[in-house]
Coordinates of C-alpha atoms in Angstrom, one line a residue:
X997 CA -34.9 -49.2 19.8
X998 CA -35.9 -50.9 23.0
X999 CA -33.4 -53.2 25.0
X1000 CA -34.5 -54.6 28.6
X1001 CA -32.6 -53.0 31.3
X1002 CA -29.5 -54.9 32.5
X1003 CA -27.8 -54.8 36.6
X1004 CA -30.6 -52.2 37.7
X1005 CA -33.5 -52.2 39.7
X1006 CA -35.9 -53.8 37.3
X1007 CA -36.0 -54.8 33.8
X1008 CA -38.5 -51.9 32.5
X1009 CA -37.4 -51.7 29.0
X1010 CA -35.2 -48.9 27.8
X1011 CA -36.3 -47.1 24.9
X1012 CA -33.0 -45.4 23.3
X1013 CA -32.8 -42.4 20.7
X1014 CA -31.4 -43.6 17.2
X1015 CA -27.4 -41.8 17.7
X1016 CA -27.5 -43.8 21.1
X1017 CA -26.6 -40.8 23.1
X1018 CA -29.7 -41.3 25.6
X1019 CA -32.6 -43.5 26.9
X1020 CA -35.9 -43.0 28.8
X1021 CA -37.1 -45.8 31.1
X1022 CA -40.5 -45.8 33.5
X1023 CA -38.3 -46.9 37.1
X1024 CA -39.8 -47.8 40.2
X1025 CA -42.2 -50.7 40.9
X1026 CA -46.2 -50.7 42.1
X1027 CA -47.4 -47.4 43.0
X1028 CA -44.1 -45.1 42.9
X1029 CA -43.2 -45.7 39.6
X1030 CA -41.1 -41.9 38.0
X1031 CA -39.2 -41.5 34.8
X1032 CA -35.7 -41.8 34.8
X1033 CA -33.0 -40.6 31.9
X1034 CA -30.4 -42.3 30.9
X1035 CA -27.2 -40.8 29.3
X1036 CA -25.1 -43.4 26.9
X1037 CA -22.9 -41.1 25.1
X1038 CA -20.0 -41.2 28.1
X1039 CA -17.1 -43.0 28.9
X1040 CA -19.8 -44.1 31.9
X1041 CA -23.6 -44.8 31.1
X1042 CA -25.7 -42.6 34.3
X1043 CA -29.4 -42.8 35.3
X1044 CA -31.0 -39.3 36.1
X1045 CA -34.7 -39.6 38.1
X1046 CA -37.1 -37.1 37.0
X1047 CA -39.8 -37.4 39.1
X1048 CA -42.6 -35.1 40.2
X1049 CA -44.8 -34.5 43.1
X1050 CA -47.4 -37.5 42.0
X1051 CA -46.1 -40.7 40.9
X1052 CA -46.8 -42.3 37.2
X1053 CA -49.3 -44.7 36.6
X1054 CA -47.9 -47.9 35.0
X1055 CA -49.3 -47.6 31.7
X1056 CA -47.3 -44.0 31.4
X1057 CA -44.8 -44.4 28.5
X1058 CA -41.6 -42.2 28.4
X1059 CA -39.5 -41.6 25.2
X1060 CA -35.7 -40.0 24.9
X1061 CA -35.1 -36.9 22.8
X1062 CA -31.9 -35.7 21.4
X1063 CA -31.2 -32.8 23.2
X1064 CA -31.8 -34.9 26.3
X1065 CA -35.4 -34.2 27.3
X1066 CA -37.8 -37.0 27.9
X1067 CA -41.2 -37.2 26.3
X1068 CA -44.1 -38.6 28.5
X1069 CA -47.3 -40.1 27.4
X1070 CA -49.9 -40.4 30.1
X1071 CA -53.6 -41.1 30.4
X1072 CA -55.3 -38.0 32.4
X1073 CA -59.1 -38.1 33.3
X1074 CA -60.6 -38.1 29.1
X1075 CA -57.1 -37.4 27.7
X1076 CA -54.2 -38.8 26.0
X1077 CA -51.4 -35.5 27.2
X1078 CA -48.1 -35.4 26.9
X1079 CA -45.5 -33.1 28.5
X1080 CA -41.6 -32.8 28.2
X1081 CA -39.5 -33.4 31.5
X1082 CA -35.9 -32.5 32.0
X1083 CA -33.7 -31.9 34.8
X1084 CA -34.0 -28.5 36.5
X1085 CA -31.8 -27.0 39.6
X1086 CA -32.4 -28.6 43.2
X1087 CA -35.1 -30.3 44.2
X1088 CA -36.0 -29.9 47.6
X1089 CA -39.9 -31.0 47.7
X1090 CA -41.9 -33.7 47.7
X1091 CA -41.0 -36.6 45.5
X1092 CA -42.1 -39.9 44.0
X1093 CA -41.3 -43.1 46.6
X1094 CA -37.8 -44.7 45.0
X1095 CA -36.8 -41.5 43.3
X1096 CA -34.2 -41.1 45.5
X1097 CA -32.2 -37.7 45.7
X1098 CA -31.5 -36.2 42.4
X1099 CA -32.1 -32.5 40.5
X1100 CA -35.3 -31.0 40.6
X1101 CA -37.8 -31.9 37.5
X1102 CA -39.0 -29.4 34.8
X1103 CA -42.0 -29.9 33.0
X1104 CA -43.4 -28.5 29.5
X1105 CA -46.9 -29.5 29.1
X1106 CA -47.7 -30.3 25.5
X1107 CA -51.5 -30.8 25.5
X1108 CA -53.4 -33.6 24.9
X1109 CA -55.7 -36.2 23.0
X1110 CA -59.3 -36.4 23.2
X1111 CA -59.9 -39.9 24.6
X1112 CA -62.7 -41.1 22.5
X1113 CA -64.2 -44.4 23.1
X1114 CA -62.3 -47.5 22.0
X1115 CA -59.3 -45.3 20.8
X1116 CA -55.5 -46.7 21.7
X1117 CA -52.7 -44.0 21.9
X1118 CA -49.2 -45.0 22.1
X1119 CA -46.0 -43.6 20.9
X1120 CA -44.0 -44.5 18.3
X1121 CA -40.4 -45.1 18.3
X1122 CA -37.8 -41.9 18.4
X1123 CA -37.8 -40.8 15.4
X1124 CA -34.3 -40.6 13.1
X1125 CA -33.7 -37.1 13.4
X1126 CA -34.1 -37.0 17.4
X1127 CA -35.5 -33.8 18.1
X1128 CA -39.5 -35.1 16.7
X1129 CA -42.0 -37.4 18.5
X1130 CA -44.5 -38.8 17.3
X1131 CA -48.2 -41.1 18.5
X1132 CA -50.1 -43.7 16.9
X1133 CA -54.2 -43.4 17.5
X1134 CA -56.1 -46.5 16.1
X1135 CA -59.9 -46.2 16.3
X1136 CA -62.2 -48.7 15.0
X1137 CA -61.5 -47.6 11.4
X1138 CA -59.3 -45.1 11.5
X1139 CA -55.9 -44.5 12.5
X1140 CA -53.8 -41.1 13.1
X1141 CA -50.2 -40.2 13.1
X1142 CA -50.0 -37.6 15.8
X1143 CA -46.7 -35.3 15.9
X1144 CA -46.8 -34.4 19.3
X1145 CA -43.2 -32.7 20.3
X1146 CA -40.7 -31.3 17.8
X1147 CA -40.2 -29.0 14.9
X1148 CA -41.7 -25.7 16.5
X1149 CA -45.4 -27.7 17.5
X1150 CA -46.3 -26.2 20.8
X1151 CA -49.0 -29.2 21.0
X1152 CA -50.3 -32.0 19.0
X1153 CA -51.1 -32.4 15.5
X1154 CA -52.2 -34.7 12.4
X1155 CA -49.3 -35.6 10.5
X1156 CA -51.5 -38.0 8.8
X1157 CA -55.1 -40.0 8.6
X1158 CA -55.1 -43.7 7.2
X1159 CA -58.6 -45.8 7.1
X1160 CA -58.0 -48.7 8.8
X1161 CA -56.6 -50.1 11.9
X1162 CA -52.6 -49.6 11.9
X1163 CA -49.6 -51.3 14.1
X1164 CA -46.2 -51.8 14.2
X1165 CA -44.1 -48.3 13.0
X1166 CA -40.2 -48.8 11.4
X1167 CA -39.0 -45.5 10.3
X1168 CA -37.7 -46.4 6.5
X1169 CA -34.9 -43.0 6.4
X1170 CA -32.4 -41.0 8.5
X1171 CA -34.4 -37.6 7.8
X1172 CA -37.7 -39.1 9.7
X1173 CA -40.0 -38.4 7.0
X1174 CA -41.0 -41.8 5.9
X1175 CA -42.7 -44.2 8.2
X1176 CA -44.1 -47.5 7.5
X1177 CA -46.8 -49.2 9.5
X1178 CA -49.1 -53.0 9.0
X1179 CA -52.1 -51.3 7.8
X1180 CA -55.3 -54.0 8.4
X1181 CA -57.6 -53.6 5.8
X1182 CA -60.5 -55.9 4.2
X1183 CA -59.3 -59.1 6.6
X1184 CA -55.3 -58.6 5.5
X1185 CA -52.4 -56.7 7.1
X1186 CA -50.0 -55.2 4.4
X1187 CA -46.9 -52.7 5.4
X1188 CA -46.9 -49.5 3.9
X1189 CA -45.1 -46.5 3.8
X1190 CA -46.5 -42.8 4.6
X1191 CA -44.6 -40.0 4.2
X1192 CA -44.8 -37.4 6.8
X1193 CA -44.0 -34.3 5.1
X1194 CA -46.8 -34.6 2.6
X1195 CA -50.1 -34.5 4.4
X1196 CA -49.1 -38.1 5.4
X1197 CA -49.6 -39.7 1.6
X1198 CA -50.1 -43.7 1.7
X1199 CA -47.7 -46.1 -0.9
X1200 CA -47.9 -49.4 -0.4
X1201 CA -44.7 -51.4 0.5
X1202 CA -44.8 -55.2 1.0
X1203 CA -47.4 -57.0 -1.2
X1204 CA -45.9 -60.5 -1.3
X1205 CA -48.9 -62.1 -2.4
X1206 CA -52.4 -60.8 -2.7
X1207 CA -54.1 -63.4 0.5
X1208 CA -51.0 -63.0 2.6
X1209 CA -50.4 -60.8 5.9
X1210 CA -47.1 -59.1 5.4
X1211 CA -45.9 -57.0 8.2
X1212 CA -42.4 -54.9 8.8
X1213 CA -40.2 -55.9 11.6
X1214 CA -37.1 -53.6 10.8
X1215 CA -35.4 -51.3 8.6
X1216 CA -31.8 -50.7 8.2
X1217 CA -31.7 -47.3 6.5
X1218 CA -28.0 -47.3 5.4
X1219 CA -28.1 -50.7 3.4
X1220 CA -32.0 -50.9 2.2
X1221 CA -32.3 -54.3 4.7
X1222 CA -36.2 -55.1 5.9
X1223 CA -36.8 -57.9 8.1
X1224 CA -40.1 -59.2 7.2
X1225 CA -42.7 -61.2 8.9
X1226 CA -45.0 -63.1 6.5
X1227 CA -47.3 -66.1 6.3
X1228 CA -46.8 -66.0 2.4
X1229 CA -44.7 -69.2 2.7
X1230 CA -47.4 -71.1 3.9
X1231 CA -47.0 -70.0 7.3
X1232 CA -45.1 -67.5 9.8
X1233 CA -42.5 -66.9 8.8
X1234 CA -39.0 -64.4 9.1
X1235 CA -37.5 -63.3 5.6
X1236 CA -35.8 -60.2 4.7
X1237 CA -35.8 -58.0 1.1
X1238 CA -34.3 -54.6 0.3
X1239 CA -36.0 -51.2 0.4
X1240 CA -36.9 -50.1 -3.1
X1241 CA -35.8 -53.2 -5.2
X1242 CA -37.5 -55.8 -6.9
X1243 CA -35.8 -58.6 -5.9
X1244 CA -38.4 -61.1 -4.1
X1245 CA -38.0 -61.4 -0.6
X1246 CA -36.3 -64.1 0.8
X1247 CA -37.2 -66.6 3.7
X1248 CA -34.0 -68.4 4.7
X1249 CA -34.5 -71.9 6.6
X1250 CA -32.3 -70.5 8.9
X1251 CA -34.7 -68.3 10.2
X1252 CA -37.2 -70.7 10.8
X1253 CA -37.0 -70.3 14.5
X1254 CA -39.8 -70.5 16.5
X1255 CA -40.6 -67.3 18.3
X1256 CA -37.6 -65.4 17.2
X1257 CA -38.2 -61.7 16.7
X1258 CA -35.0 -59.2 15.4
X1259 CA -34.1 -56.0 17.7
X1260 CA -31.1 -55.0 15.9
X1261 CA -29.3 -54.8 12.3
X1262 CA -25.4 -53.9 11.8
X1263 CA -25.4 -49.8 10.5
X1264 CA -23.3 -48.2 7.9
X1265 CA -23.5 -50.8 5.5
X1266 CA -23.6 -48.9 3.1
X1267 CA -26.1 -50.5 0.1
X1268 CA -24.8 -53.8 1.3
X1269 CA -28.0 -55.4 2.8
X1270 CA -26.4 -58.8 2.0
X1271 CA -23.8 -58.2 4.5
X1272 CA -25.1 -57.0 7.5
X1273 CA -25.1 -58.4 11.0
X1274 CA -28.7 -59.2 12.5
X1275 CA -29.1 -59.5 16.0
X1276 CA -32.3 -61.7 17.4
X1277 CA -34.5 -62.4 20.4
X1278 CA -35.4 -66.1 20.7
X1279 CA -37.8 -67.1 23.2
X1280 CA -38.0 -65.2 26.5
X1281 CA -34.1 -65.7 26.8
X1282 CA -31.9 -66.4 24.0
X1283 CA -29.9 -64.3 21.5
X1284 CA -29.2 -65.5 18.2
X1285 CA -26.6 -63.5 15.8
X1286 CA -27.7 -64.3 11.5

């Protein structure tokens, strides 16, 4: 999930691990921008700067892992590389403008992605399980799932290969094996699933109607609930259906809002997708509650 930054500095968004326990932000402003922790889990939320000797460039991104180390994504010379930063002992050198005083960084370089010509890198959102991280690379017709921190990978690898040009990315489980992303293919965008921990195999998932863009806003893994965006009805349009059930999917008037877009869904409700809590961004600066 990604919330915007409340009573700091600036509203960089926050992007914060599913159990809550941290957050990863890029803090500064202009050319002394660093990475900064967060830690949630407290009777007090804390910020933590991890900078290093050179400042970020703004289009860095940062993302929180479980045990508390921040993944960074940056753009070096003709590479896509990523490291791991963490807090390490005193830090007495030279520092990024802003960073203020703070423990010295540590930094695990993870390697990197060939930058090939007209290919967009960008992480996905922490996964489930919290100790995995994953990228999205879409090429002209091609996109790849990169796993590039977690589960023993000293650098990045395909977790799977999908013709076409992907966005979006909703993890559909708590185990972080099934992803689903809008897949644009032959003039429409349908959401499908892929599953991670078998070479990355494709099933689709929405298919309203066959002329209609469906695409995946959220998915609430206790109860089944996906937020859908689809122009099925005739035009734009929220609705919401349930993982794995054939029961069409709904499009309440309700939700007829104009620029509204969900960021979060009441959890453990248990197989109970009727009765959970959705939380939405309306414009640039209301909340609504459905």
């Amino acid at each position: 999930m990604t919330v915007c930054a409340t009573e700091m500095t600036t509203t960089a968004p926050l992007t914060i691990t599913t159990d809550g326990a941290y957050a990863a932000r890029l803090a500064g402003e202009g050319e002394a921008r660093y990475p900064e922790r967060w830690t949630l889990g407290g009777p007090e939320p804390y910020a933590v700067p991890l900078p290093l000797a050179q400042p970020e460039e703004a289009d860095s991104e940062v993302l929180p892992l479980a045990d508390g180390r921040v993944l960074i994504h940056r753009r070096v010379a003709d590479r896509h590389a990523f490291a791991l930063l963490y807090p390490s002992g005193t830090y007495t050198g030279p520092r990024a403008a802003g960073a203020g005083a703070g423990p010295r960084t540590g930094e695990r370089r993870l390697g990197g992605i060939e930058a090939e010509e007209g290919l967009r890198v960008r992480l996905l959102p922490p996964s489930p399980d919290g100790s995995a991280a994953y990228a999205l690379a879409v090429g002209d017709g091609e996109t790849t799932v990169w796993q590039v921190a977690g589960h023993g990978y000293d650098g990045p690898r395909r977790a799977a290969v999908l013709p076409g040009r992907c966005s979006g990315g909703v993890w559909l489980d708590r185990a972080g094996r099934l992803l689903s992303l809008d897949r644009e293919q032959d003039g429409r965008v349908k959401a499908v699933a892929v599953d991670l921990t078998r070479g990355g195999v494709v099933t689709p998932l929405l298919q309203i109607s066959e002329d209609s863009d469906d695409r995946l806003l959220m998915a609430a893994p206790d109860s089944g609930l996906l937020l859908i965006r689809s122009d099925a009805p005739g035009e734009p349009r929220l609705g919401w259906g349930v993982l794995g059930s054939a029961r069409p999917v709904r499009f309440p008037e309700c939700l007829r809002l104009e620029d509204a877009h969900p960021f979060a869904v009441q959890p453990g409700q248990i197989l109970m997708p009727e009765t959970c809590g959705v939380a939405l961004r309306v414009g640039g600066t209301g909340l609504a509650l459905w």
